[in-house]
CSV table of C-alpha atoms in Angstrom, one decimal:
chain,number,residue,atom,x,y,z
F,1,UNK,CA,-84.9,-38.9,-56.9
F,2,UNK,CA,-82.2,-41.4,-55.8
F,3,UNK,CA,-80.2,-40.8,-59.0
F,4,UNK,CA,-80.4,-37.0,-58.5
F,5,UNK,CA,-79.1,-37.4,-54.9
F,6,UNK,CA,-76.3,-39.7,-56.0
F,7,UNK,CA,-75.4,-37.2,-58.8
F,8,UNK,CA,-75.3,-34.3,-56.4
F,9,UNK,CA,-73.0,-36.3,-54.0
F,10,UNK,CA,-70.7,-37.2,-56.8
F,11,UNK,CA,-70.5,-33.7,-58.1
F,12,UNK,CA,-69.8,-32.5,-54.5
F,13,UNK,CA,-67.0,-35.0,-54.1
F,14,UNK,CA,-65.5,-34.0,-57.4
F,15,UNK,CA,-65.5,-30.3,-56.4
F,16,UNK,CA,-63.9,-31.1,-53.1
F,17,UNK,CA,-61.2,-33.2,-54.8
F,18,UNK,CA,-60.5,-30.3,-57.2
F,19,UNK,CA,-60.2,-27.8,-54.3
F,20,UNK,CA,-58.0,-30.2,-52.4
F,21,UNK,CA,-55.5,-30.2,-55.2
F,22,UNK,CA,-54.9,-26.5,-55.0
F,23,UNK,CA,-51.5,-25.9,-53.4
F,24,UNK,CA,-50.0,-22.8,-51.9
F,25,UNK,CA,-46.3,-21.9,-52.1
F,26,UNK,CA,-45.6,-23.5,-48.7
F,27,UNK,CA,-47.5,-26.7,-49.7
F,28,UNK,CA,-45.5,-27.0,-52.9
F,29,UNK,CA,-42.2,-26.6,-51.0
F,30,UNK,CA,-43.3,-29.1,-48.4
F,31,UNK,CA,-44.3,-31.6,-51.1
F,32,UNK,CA,-40.9,-31.1,-52.9
F,33,UNK,CA,-38.9,-31.6,-49.7
F,34,UNK,CA,-40.8,-34.8,-48.9
F,35,UNK,CA,-40.4,-36.3,-52.4
F,36,UNK,CA,-37.0,-35.0,-53.6
F,37,UNK,CA,-34.5,-37.7,-54.4
F,38,UNK,CA,-31.5,-35.8,-53.2
F,39,UNK,CA,-33.2,-35.1,-49.9
F,40,UNK,CA,-33.8,-38.8,-49.4
F,41,UNK,CA,-30.1,-39.5,-50.2
F,42,UNK,CA,-29.1,-36.9,-47.6
F,43,UNK,CA,-31.3,-38.7,-45.1
F,44,UNK,CA,-29.6,-42.0,-45.8
F,45,UNK,CA,-26.2,-40.3,-45.5
F,46,UNK,CA,-27.2,-39.0,-42.2
F,47,UNK,CA,-28.2,-42.5,-41.1
F,48,UNK,CA,-24.7,-43.6,-42.1
F,49,UNK,CA,-23.1,-40.9,-40.0
F,50,UNK,CA,-25.3,-42.0,-37.0
F,51,UNK,CA,-24.2,-45.6,-37.6
F,52,UNK,CA,-20.5,-44.5,-37.6
F,53,UNK,CA,-21.2,-42.7,-34.3
F,54,UNK,CA,-22.7,-45.9,-32.8
F,55,UNK,CA,-19.6,-47.8,-34.0
F,56,UNK,CA,-17.3,-45.3,-32.4
F,57,UNK,CA,-19.1,-45.6,-29.1
F,58,UNK,CA,-18.9,-49.4,-29.3
F,59,UNK,CA,-15.1,-49.2,-29.5
F,60,UNK,CA,-15.1,-48.3,-25.8
F,61,UNK,CA,-16.7,-51.6,-25.0
F,62,UNK,CA,-14.8,-54.9,-24.5
F,63,UNK,CA,-14.5,-57.3,-27.3
F,64,UNK,CA,-15.9,-60.7,-26.4
F,65,UNK,CA,-15.4,-63.9,-28.5
F,66,UNK,CA,-16.6,-67.4,-28.1
F,67,UNK,CA,-15.5,-70.5,-30.1
F,68,UNK,CA,-16.4,-74.1,-30.4
F,69,UNK,CA,-14.3,-76.7,-32.3
F,70,UNK,CA,-14.6,-80.4,-33.1
F,71,UNK,CA,-12.0,-82.6,-34.6
F,72,UNK,CA,-12.0,-86.2,-35.6
F,73,UNK,CA,-8.6,-87.9,-35.8
F,74,UNK,CA,-7.8,-91.2,-37.5
F,75,UNK,CA,-4.4,-92.7,-38.2
F,76,UNK,CA,-1.3,-91.4,-36.5
F,77,UNK,CA,-2.1,-88.5,-34.2
F,78,UNK,CA,-1.1,-87.1,-30.7
F,79,UNK,CA,-2.9,-88.5,-27.7
F,80,UNK,CA,-4.0,-85.5,-25.5
F,81,UNK,CA,-3.8,-87.7,-22.4
F,82,UNK,CA,-0.2,-88.9,-22.8
F,83,UNK,CA,1.0,-86.3,-25.3
F,84,UNK,CA,2.4,-89.1,-27.4
F,85,UNK,CA,1.7,-90.6,-30.8
F,86,UNK,CA,-1.2,-93.1,-31.2
F,87,UNK,CA,-2.8,-94.9,-34.1
F,88,UNK,CA,-6.3,-95.0,-32.5
F,89,UNK,CA,-9.1,-92.9,-33.9
F,90,UNK,CA,-10.1,-90.2,-31.5
F,91,UNK,CA,-12.7,-87.4,-31.2
F,92,UNK,CA,-11.6,-84.0,-29.8
F,93,UNK,CA,-14.0,-81.1,-28.8
F,94,UNK,CA,-12.8,-77.7,-27.6
F,95,UNK,CA,-14.7,-74.7,-26.1
F,96,UNK,CA,-13.3,-71.2,-25.5
F,97,UNK,CA,-14.4,-67.8,-24.3
F,98,UNK,CA,-12.2,-64.7,-24.5
F,99,UNK,CA,-12.5,-60.9,-23.9
F,100,UNK,CA,-10.2,-58.1,-24.6
F,101,UNK,CA,-10.3,-54.4,-23.7
F,102,UNK,CA,-7.9,-51.6,-24.9
F,103,UNK,CA,-6.9,-49.5,-21.9
F,104,UNK,CA,-4.8,-46.8,-23.6
F,105,UNK,CA,-4.4,-46.1,-27.4
F,106,UNK,CA,-3.2,-42.5,-27.4
F,107,UNK,CA,-6.8,-41.3,-27.1
F,108,UNK,CA,-7.5,-42.6,-30.6
F,109,UNK,CA,-10.9,-43.9,-29.8
F,110,UNK,CA,-11.8,-40.6,-28.1
F,111,UNK,CA,-10.9,-38.6,-31.1
F,112,UNK,CA,-12.7,-41.0,-33.4
F,113,UNK,CA,-15.9,-40.5,-31.3
F,114,UNK,CA,-15.5,-36.7,-31.5
F,115,UNK,CA,-15.0,-37.0,-35.3
F,116,UNK,CA,-18.1,-39.2,-35.6
F,117,UNK,CA,-20.2,-36.7,-33.6
F,118,UNK,CA,-19.0,-33.8,-35.8
F,119,UNK,CA,-19.8,-35.9,-38.9
F,120,UNK,CA,-23.3,-36.5,-37.6
F,121,UNK,CA,-23.9,-32.8,-37.0
F,122,UNK,CA,-22.5,-32.2,-40.5
F,123,UNK,CA,-25.0,-34.7,-41.9
F,124,UNK,CA,-27.9,-33.0,-40.2
F,125,UNK,CA,-26.8,-29.6,-41.5
F,126,UNK,CA,-26.3,-31.1,-45.0
F,127,UNK,CA,-29.8,-32.5,-44.9
F,128,UNK,CA,-31.1,-29.1,-43.9
F,129,UNK,CA,-29.2,-27.5,-46.7
F,130,UNK,CA,-30.6,-29.9,-49.2
F,131,UNK,CA,-34.1,-29.3,-48.0
F,132,UNK,CA,-33.7,-25.5,-48.1
F,133,UNK,CA,-32.1,-25.7,-51.6
F,134,UNK,CA,-35.0,-27.8,-52.8
F,135,UNK,CA,-37.5,-25.3,-51.3
F,136,UNK,CA,-35.6,-22.4,-53.1
F,137,UNK,CA,-35.7,-24.2,-56.4
F,138,UNK,CA,-39.5,-24.7,-56.0
F,139,UNK,CA,-39.8,-21.0,-55.0
F,140,UNK,CA,-38.1,-19.9,-58.2
F,141,UNK,CA,-40.2,-22.2,-60.3
F,142,UNK,CA,-43.4,-21.2,-58.5
F,143,UNK,CA,-42.5,-17.5,-59.1
F,144,UNK,CA,-42.2,-18.1,-62.8
F,145,UNK,CA,-45.6,-19.8,-62.8
F,146,UNK,CA,-47.2,-16.9,-61.0
F,147,UNK,CA,-45.5,-14.4,-63.4
F,148,UNK,CA,-46.7,-16.1,-66.5
F,149,UNK,CA,-50.1,-16.7,-65.0
F,150,UNK,CA,-50.4,-12.9,-64.5
F,151,UNK,CA,-49.2,-12.2,-68.1
F,152,UNK,CA,-51.8,-14.6,-69.4
F,153,UNK,CA,-54.6,-12.8,-67.5
F,154,UNK,CA,-53.2,-9.4,-68.8
F,155,UNK,CA,-53.2,-10.9,-72.4
F,156,UNK,CA,-56.8,-12.1,-72.0
F,157,UNK,CA,-57.8,-8.6,-70.8
F,158,UNK,CA,-56.0,-7.1,-73.8
F,159,UNK,CA,-57.9,-9.5,-76.2
F,160,UNK,CA,-61.2,-8.4,-74.7
F,161,UNK,CA,-60.3,-4.7,-75.0
F,162,UNK,CA,-59.2,-5.0,-78.6
F,163,UNK,CA,-62.4,-6.9,-79.5
F,164,UNK,CA,-64.5,-4.2,-77.9
F,165,UNK,CA,-62.5,-1.5,-79.6
F,166,UNK,CA,-62.9,-3.3,-82.9
F,167,UNK,CA,-66.6,-3.3,-82.5
F,168,UNK,CA,-66.6,0.4,-81.7
F,169,UNK,CA,-64.4,1.2,-84.7
F,170,UNK,CA,-66.7,-0.7,-87.0
F,171,UNK,CA,-69.7,1.1,-85.7
F,172,UNK,CA,-67.9,4.5,-86.2
F,173,UNK,CA,-66.9,3.4,-89.7
F,174,UNK,CA,-70.6,2.8,-90.6
F,175,UNK,CA,-71.5,6.4,-89.5
F,176,UNK,CA,-68.5,7.8,-91.3
F,177,UNK,CA,-66.4,8.8,-88.4
F,178,UNK,CA,-63.6,6.3,-89.0
F,179,UNK,CA,-62.0,5.0,-92.1
F,180,UNK,CA,-61.2,1.5,-93.3
F,181,UNK,CA,-57.5,2.1,-92.5
F,182,UNK,CA,-58.5,2.6,-88.8
F,183,UNK,CA,-60.5,-0.6,-88.9
F,184,UNK,CA,-57.5,-2.5,-90.4
F,185,UNK,CA,-55.1,-1.1,-87.7
F,186,UNK,CA,-57.4,-2.2,-84.9
F,187,UNK,CA,-57.8,-5.6,-86.6
F,188,UNK,CA,-54.0,-5.9,-86.7
F,189,UNK,CA,-53.9,-5.0,-83.0
F,190,UNK,CA,-56.5,-7.7,-82.2
F,191,UNK,CA,-54.5,-10.3,-84.1
F,192,UNK,CA,-51.4,-9.3,-82.2
F,193,UNK,CA,-53.3,-9.6,-78.9
F,194,UNK,CA,-54.4,-13.1,-79.9
F,195,UNK,CA,-50.8,-14.1,-80.8
F,196,UNK,CA,-49.5,-12.7,-77.5
F,197,UNK,CA,-52.1,-14.6,-75.5
F,198,UNK,CA,-51.1,-17.9,-77.2
F,199,UNK,CA,-47.5,-17.2,-76.6
F,200,UNK,CA,-48.0,-16.4,-72.9
F,201,UNK,CA,-50.2,-19.6,-72.5
F,202,UNK,CA,-47.3,-21.7,-73.9
F,203,UNK,CA,-44.8,-20.1,-71.6
F,204,UNK,CA,-47.2,-20.7,-68.7
F,205,UNK,CA,-47.5,-24.4,-69.6
F,206,UNK,CA,-43.7,-24.7,-69.8
F,207,UNK,CA,-43.4,-23.0,-66.3
F,208,UNK,CA,-45.9,-25.5,-64.9
F,209,UNK,CA,-43.7,-28.4,-66.2
F,210,UNK,CA,-40.6,-26.9,-64.6
F,211,UNK,CA,-42.5,-26.5,-61.3
F,212,UNK,CA,-43.6,-30.2,-61.4
F,213,UNK,CA,-40.0,-31.2,-62.2
F,214,UNK,CA,-38.7,-29.2,-59.2
F,215,UNK,CA,-41.4,-30.7,-57.0
F,216,UNK,CA,-40.9,-34.3,-58.3
F,217,UNK,CA,-44.6,-34.1,-59.0
F,218,UNK,CA,-46.2,-36.5,-61.5
F,219,UNK,CA,-46.1,-34.8,-64.9
F,220,UNK,CA,-49.3,-36.4,-66.0
F,221,UNK,CA,-51.3,-35.1,-63.0
F,222,UNK,CA,-52.9,-31.7,-62.9
F,223,UNK,CA,-51.6,-29.1,-60.5
F,224,UNK,CA,-53.7,-26.2,-59.3
F,225,UNK,CA,-52.1,-23.3,-57.6
F,226,UNK,CA,-53.5,-20.8,-55.2
F,227,UNK,CA,-52.4,-17.1,-55.4
F,228,UNK,CA,-53.3,-14.0,-53.5
F,229,UNK,CA,-55.9,-12.2,-55.6
F,230,UNK,CA,-54.9,-8.9,-57.3
F,231,UNK,CA,-51.4,-9.0,-56.1
F,232,UNK,CA,-49.6,-11.7,-58.1
F,233,UNK,CA,-47.8,-13.1,-55.1
F,234,UNK,CA,-48.5,-16.2,-53.1
F,235,UNK,CA,-50.8,-17.1,-50.3
F,236,UNK,CA,-48.2,-16.9,-47.5
F,237,UNK,CA,-47.2,-14.6,-44.7
F,238,UNK,CA,-44.3,-13.2,-46.8
F,239,UNK,CA,-44.1,-10.8,-49.7
F,240,UNK,CA,-45.6,-7.7,-48.1
F,241,UNK,CA,-44.6,-4.2,-49.1
F,242,UNK,CA,-43.3,-3.1,-45.7
F,243,UNK,CA,-39.6,-2.1,-45.6
F,244,UNK,CA,-37.0,-4.3,-43.8
F,245,UNK,CA,-36.5,-3.9,-40.1
F,246,UNK,CA,-33.6,-6.3,-39.7
F,247,UNK,CA,-30.0,-5.2,-39.5
F,248,UNK,CA,-28.0,-5.1,-42.7
F,249,UNK,CA,-25.2,-7.2,-41.3
F,250,UNK,CA,-26.9,-10.5,-41.2
F,251,UNK,CA,-25.8,-13.2,-38.8
F,252,UNK,CA,-25.4,-16.3,-41.0
F,253,UNK,CA,-23.8,-18.5,-38.3
F,254,UNK,CA,-27.0,-20.6,-38.4
F,255,UNK,CA,-26.9,-21.0,-42.1
F,256,UNK,CA,-26.7,-24.8,-43.0
F,257,UNK,CA,-24.0,-24.4,-45.6
F,258,UNK,CA,-21.7,-22.7,-43.1
F,259,UNK,CA,-22.6,-25.3,-40.5
F,260,UNK,CA,-21.6,-28.0,-42.9
F,261,UNK,CA,-18.2,-26.4,-43.5
F,262,UNK,CA,-17.7,-25.8,-39.8
F,263,UNK,CA,-18.5,-29.4,-38.8
F,264,UNK,CA,-16.4,-30.8,-41.6
F,265,UNK,CA,-13.5,-28.7,-40.2
F,266,UNK,CA,-14.1,-30.0,-36.7
F,267,UNK,CA,-14.2,-33.6,-38.0
F,268,UNK,CA,-11.0,-33.1,-39.9
F,269,UNK,CA,-9.3,-31.7,-36.8
F,270,UNK,CA,-10.3,-34.7,-34.7
F,271,UNK,CA,-9.2,-37.1,-37.5
F,272,UNK,CA,-5.8,-35.4,-37.5
F,273,UNK,CA,-5.5,-35.9,-33.7
F,274,UNK,CA,-6.6,-39.5,-34.2
F,275,UNK,CA,-3.8,-40.0,-36.7
F,276,UNK,CA,-1.2,-38.5,-34.3
F,277,UNK,CA,-2.4,-41.0,-31.7
F,278,UNK,CA,-0.7,-43.8,-33.7
F,279,UNK,CA,2.6,-42.5,-32.4
F,280,UNK,CA,1.8,-43.5,-28.8
F,281,UNK,CA,2.1,-47.0,-27.4
F,282,UNK,CA,-1.1,-48.9,-26.8
F,283,UNK,CA,-2.0,-51.0,-23.8
F,284,UNK,CA,-4.7,-53.6,-23.7
F,285,UNK,CA,-6.0,-56.3,-21.3
F,286,UNK,CA,-7.3,-59.8,-22.2
F,287,UNK,CA,-8.9,-62.6,-20.4
F,288,UNK,CA,-10.5,-65.9,-21.2
F,289,UNK,CA,-11.2,-69.5,-20.4
F,290,UNK,CA,-11.1,-72.8,-22.3
F,291,UNK,CA,-11.9,-76.4,-21.9
F,292,UNK,CA,-11.8,-79.6,-23.9
F,293,UNK,CA,-13.4,-83.0,-24.3
F,294,UNK,CA,-11.5,-86.0,-25.6
F,295,UNK,CA,-12.5,-89.5,-26.3
F,296,UNK,CA,-10.9,-92.5,-27.9
F,297,UNK,CA,-13.5,-94.2,-30.2
F,298,UNK,CA,-14.7,-97.6,-29.4
F,299,UNK,CA,-13.4,-97.1,-25.8
F,300,UNK,CA,-16.1,-97.0,-23.1
F,301,UNK,CA,-13.6,-96.2,-20.3
F,302,UNK,CA,-13.3,-92.5,-21.1
F,303,UNK,CA,-14.2,-89.9,-18.6
F,304,UNK,CA,-17.6,-88.4,-18.9
F,305,UNK,CA,-18.2,-85.2,-20.8
F,306,UNK,CA,-19.1,-83.3,-17.6
F,307,UNK,CA,-16.0,-84.3,-15.7
F,308,UNK,CA,-13.7,-83.5,-18.6
F,309,UNK,CA,-15.3,-80.1,-19.1
F,310,UNK,CA,-14.6,-79.4,-15.4
F,311,UNK,CA,-11.2,-80.9,-15.1
F,312,UNK,CA,-9.8,-79.5,-18.4
F,313,UNK,CA,-11.0,-76.0,-17.7
F,314,UNK,CA,-8.3,-73.3,-17.9
F,315,UNK,CA,-8.3,-69.5,-17.4
F,316,UNK,CA,-5.9,-66.8,-18.4
F,317,UNK,CA,-5.4,-63.1,-17.9
F,318,UNK,CA,-3.0,-61.1,-20.0
F,319,UNK,CA,-1.6,-57.6,-20.5
F,320,UNK,CA,-0.3,-56.5,-23.9
F,321,UNK,CA,1.8,-53.4,-24.6
F,322,UNK,CA,2.4,-52.4,-28.2
F,323,UNK,CA,5.2,-49.8,-28.9
F,324,UNK,CA,5.3,-48.5,-32.5
F,325,UNK,CA,8.9,-48.3,-33.8
F,326,UNK,CA,8.9,-48.3,-37.6
F,327,UNK,CA,6.2,-49.0,-40.1
F,328,UNK,CA,7.8,-47.7,-43.3
F,329,UNK,CA,6.7,-44.1,-42.6
F,330,UNK,CA,3.0,-44.9,-43.0
F,331,UNK,CA,2.1,-43.2,-39.7
F,332,UNK,CA,3.9,-40.0,-40.6
F,333,UNK,CA,2.3,-40.0,-44.0
F,334,UNK,CA,-1.2,-40.4,-42.5
F,335,UNK,CA,-0.6,-37.6,-40.1
F,336,UNK,CA,0.6,-35.3,-42.8
F,337,UNK,CA,-2.4,-36.0,-45.0
F,338,UNK,CA,-4.8,-35.6,-42.0
F,339,UNK,CA,-3.2,-32.2,-41.2
F,340,UNK,CA,-3.5,-31.0,-44.8
F,341,UNK,CA,-7.2,-32.1,-44.8
F,342,UNK,CA,-7.8,-30.0,-41.7
F,343,UNK,CA,-6.1,-27.0,-43.3
F,344,UNK,CA,-8.2,-27.5,-46.4
F,345,UNK,CA,-11.3,-27.6,-44.3
F,346,UNK,CA,-10.3,-24.4,-42.6
F,347,UNK,CA,-9.8,-22.6,-45.9
F,348,UNK,CA,-13.2,-23.9,-47.2
F,349,UNK,CA,-14.9,-22.6,-44.0
F,350,UNK,CA,-13.4,-19.2,-44.4
F,351,UNK,CA,-14.3,-19.1,-48.1
F,352,UNK,CA,-17.8,-20.2,-47.4
F,353,UNK,CA,-18.2,-17.6,-44.7
F,354,UNK,CA,-17.0,-14.8,-47.0
F,355,UNK,CA,-19.3,-16.1,-49.8
F,356,UNK,CA,-22.4,-16.2,-47.6
F,357,UNK,CA,-21.7,-12.7,-46.2
F,358,UNK,CA,-21.6,-11.4,-49.8
F,359,UNK,CA,-24.7,-13.3,-50.9
F,360,UNK,CA,-26.7,-12.2,-47.9
F,361,UNK,CA,-25.7,-8.6,-48.4
F,362,UNK,CA,-26.7,-8.8,-52.0
F,363,UNK,CA,-30.1,-10.4,-51.1
F,364,UNK,CA,-30.7,-7.6,-48.6
F,365,UNK,CA,-29.9,-4.9,-51.1
F,366,UNK,CA,-32.1,-6.5,-53.8
F,367,UNK,CA,-35.0,-6.9,-51.3
F,368,UNK,CA,-34.9,-3.2,-50.5
F,369,UNK,CA,-34.5,-2.3,-54.1
F,370,UNK,CA,-37.4,-4.4,-55.4
F,371,UNK,CA,-39.7,-3.0,-52.6
F,372,UNK,CA,-38.9,0.6,-53.7
F,373,UNK,CA,-39.3,-0.4,-57.4
F,374,UNK,CA,-42.7,-1.9,-56.5
F,375,UNK,CA,-44.0,1.4,-55.1
F,376,UNK,CA,-42.6,3.3,-58.0
F,377,UNK,CA,-44.2,1.0,-60.6
F,378,UNK,CA,-47.5,1.2,-58.8
F,379,UNK,CA,-47.5,4.9,-59.5
F,380,UNK,CA,-46.4,4.4,-63.1
F,381,UNK,CA,-49.2,1.8,-63.7
F,382,UNK,CA,-51.7,4.4,-62.4
F,383,UNK,CA,-50.3,7.1,-64.7
F,384,UNK,CA,-50.1,4.8,-67.7
F,385,UNK,CA,-53.7,3.6,-67.1
F,386,UNK,CA,-54.9,7.2,-67.1
F,387,UNK,CA,-53.0,7.9,-70.2
F,388,UNK,CA,-54.4,4.9,-72.0
F,389,UNK,CA,-58.0,5.8,-71.0
F,390,UNK,CA,-57.6,9.4,-72.2
F,391,UNK,CA,-56.0,8.3,-75.5
F,392,UNK,CA,-58.7,5.8,-76.2
F,393,UNK,CA,-61.4,8.5,-75.5
F,394,UNK,CA,-59.6,10.8,-77.8
F,395,UNK,CA,-59.5,8.1,-80.4
F,396,UNK,CA,-63.3,7.6,-80.2
F,397,UNK,CA,-63.7,11.4,-80.6
F,398,UNK,CA,-61.3,11.4,-83.6
F,399,UNK,CA,-58.6,13.3,-81.9
F,400,UNK,CA,-56.0,10.5,-81.9
F,401,UNK,CA,-55.1,7.5,-84.1
F,402,UNK,CA,-55.2,3.8,-83.6
F,403,UNK,CA,-51.4,3.8,-83.4
F,404,UNK,CA,-51.6,6.1,-80.4
F,405,UNK,CA,-54.0,3.8,-78.7
F,406,UNK,CA,-51.7,0.8,-79.4
F,407,UNK,CA,-48.7,2.6,-78.1
F,408,UNK,CA,-50.3,3.6,-74.8
F,409,UNK,CA,-51.9,0.2,-74.4
F,410,UNK,CA,-48.5,-1.5,-74.9
F,411,UNK,CA,-46.9,0.9,-72.4
F,412,UNK,CA,-49.6,0.1,-69.8
F,413,UNK,CA,-49.2,-3.7,-70.4
F,414,UNK,CA,-45.4,-3.4,-70.0
F,415,UNK,CA,-45.8,-1.4,-66.8
F,416,UNK,CA,-48.2,-4.0,-65.3
F,417,UNK,CA,-45.8,-6.8,-66.2
F,418,UNK,CA,-42.9,-5.0,-64.6
F,419,UNK,CA,-45.0,-4.3,-61.5
F,420,UNK,CA,-45.8,-8.0,-61.2
F,421,UNK,CA,-42.2,-8.9,-61.6
F,422,UNK,CA,-41.1,-6.5,-58.9
F,423,UNK,CA,-43.7,-7.9,-56.5
F,424,UNK,CA,-42.7,-11.4,-57.1
F,425,UNK,CA,-38.9,-10.7,-56.9
F,426,UNK,CA,-39.4,-8.7,-53.7
F,427,UNK,CA,-41.0,-11.9,-52.2
F,428,UNK,CA,-38.2,-14.1,-53.5
F,429,UNK,CA,-35.5,-11.8,-52.1
F,430,UNK,CA,-37.3,-11.7,-48.7
F,431,UNK,CA,-37.2,-15.5,-48.6
F,432,UNK,CA,-33.5,-15.4,-49.6
F,433,UNK,CA,-32.8,-13.0,-46.7
F,434,UNK,CA,-34.5,-15.4,-44.3
F,435,UNK,CA,-32.6,-18.3,-45.8
F,436,UNK,CA,-29.2,-16.5,-45.3
F,437,UNK,CA,-30.2,-15.7,-41.7
F,438,UNK,CA,-30.6,-19.5,-41.1
F,439,UNK,CA,-34.3,-19.5,-40.9
F,440,UNK,CA,-36.5,-22.3,-42.3
F,441,UNK,CA,-38.3,-21.0,-45.4
F,442,UNK,CA,-40.6,-24.0,-45.7
F,443,UNK,CA,-43.1,-25.3,-43.2
F,444,UNK,CA,-42.1,-28.7,-41.8
């Protein structure tokens, strides 16, 4: 009794684990985004941009420095008390604390901060772009798996139909209504169906490997996928057959690729202004204090450490003005390069905007086209199915040949495969339309 209970519990756990491994389209894309190496690299690059922004903010704070020094003199040296030479061994100890603050630098620090902020936004958009691209790659691979899975099921149905037809033809041969040639033709069709099933199974296995690669999923682990039954698309809120309701002219200002180009242009502009700031003079303030301790060795008459630290204490306050005059044309060269980089970023932004507008329009047109093709292919599948059933009935009655049955069966199978392809491509194009609108196509 105990063994049976334990066995039931273990079987239940195994079934639950198998169910838990089934993944929908959104789950696969989410898994890929979390485990993709390029996404992780983009996250680290974003952290570098954030560190650069922190450093740019820190440049507005004063620079504080402290120093401690100790020196042991033996032989001929300068006596700090008399400022003359002595041959007595001495010990010298100094302490200093200084601070400096740039007051004006041609707004170089301000432009550096603006450039760092733009770079941080560019890093965020680049991370989003890498995540979306990973999700799109998984979507393409997932679509291939769904397509070949549907073809495998169609091939299995074809094998069952040919086996049943072969049995019927053999029975009709025994009663004299069919000839041996008819049986041979049906056997040939049955062998062809077996071959097609094996071929589609191999293509399905290859598609699974490509999906695992796109997801960065362990190749040795099994991967179970969850589809919408009788449709061939995925278990998601997308992929319906309703026609688009969005406007044709898509607003791709929120697209991460365009945002990357825009923020790169802004960062280049601020870097150009930062380079021009080198032409202006710079003004800085400095302040500090220092003290020393001095003792002649083997002399107990020296002042105490506390008194010397107090009596030798000194403070200073300074103002520094730096006027650039000539640095071998390095400043002009830097300004020229920065300006060219800004213009290059402008051209790249305009090019990316034009490219995204073209791609978004193409995705929109393809989405509409595939939805119309889906409706048309549904009607064609119904017509081809009726034609196949009539031809098969005529074959059983001796009014058609096995070649006619094979022709109509192949036509029906091709129509079903085309319908499945149209359904999947309509879903993919819908996701692309959402992607070009700047929406997130994967669930965070």
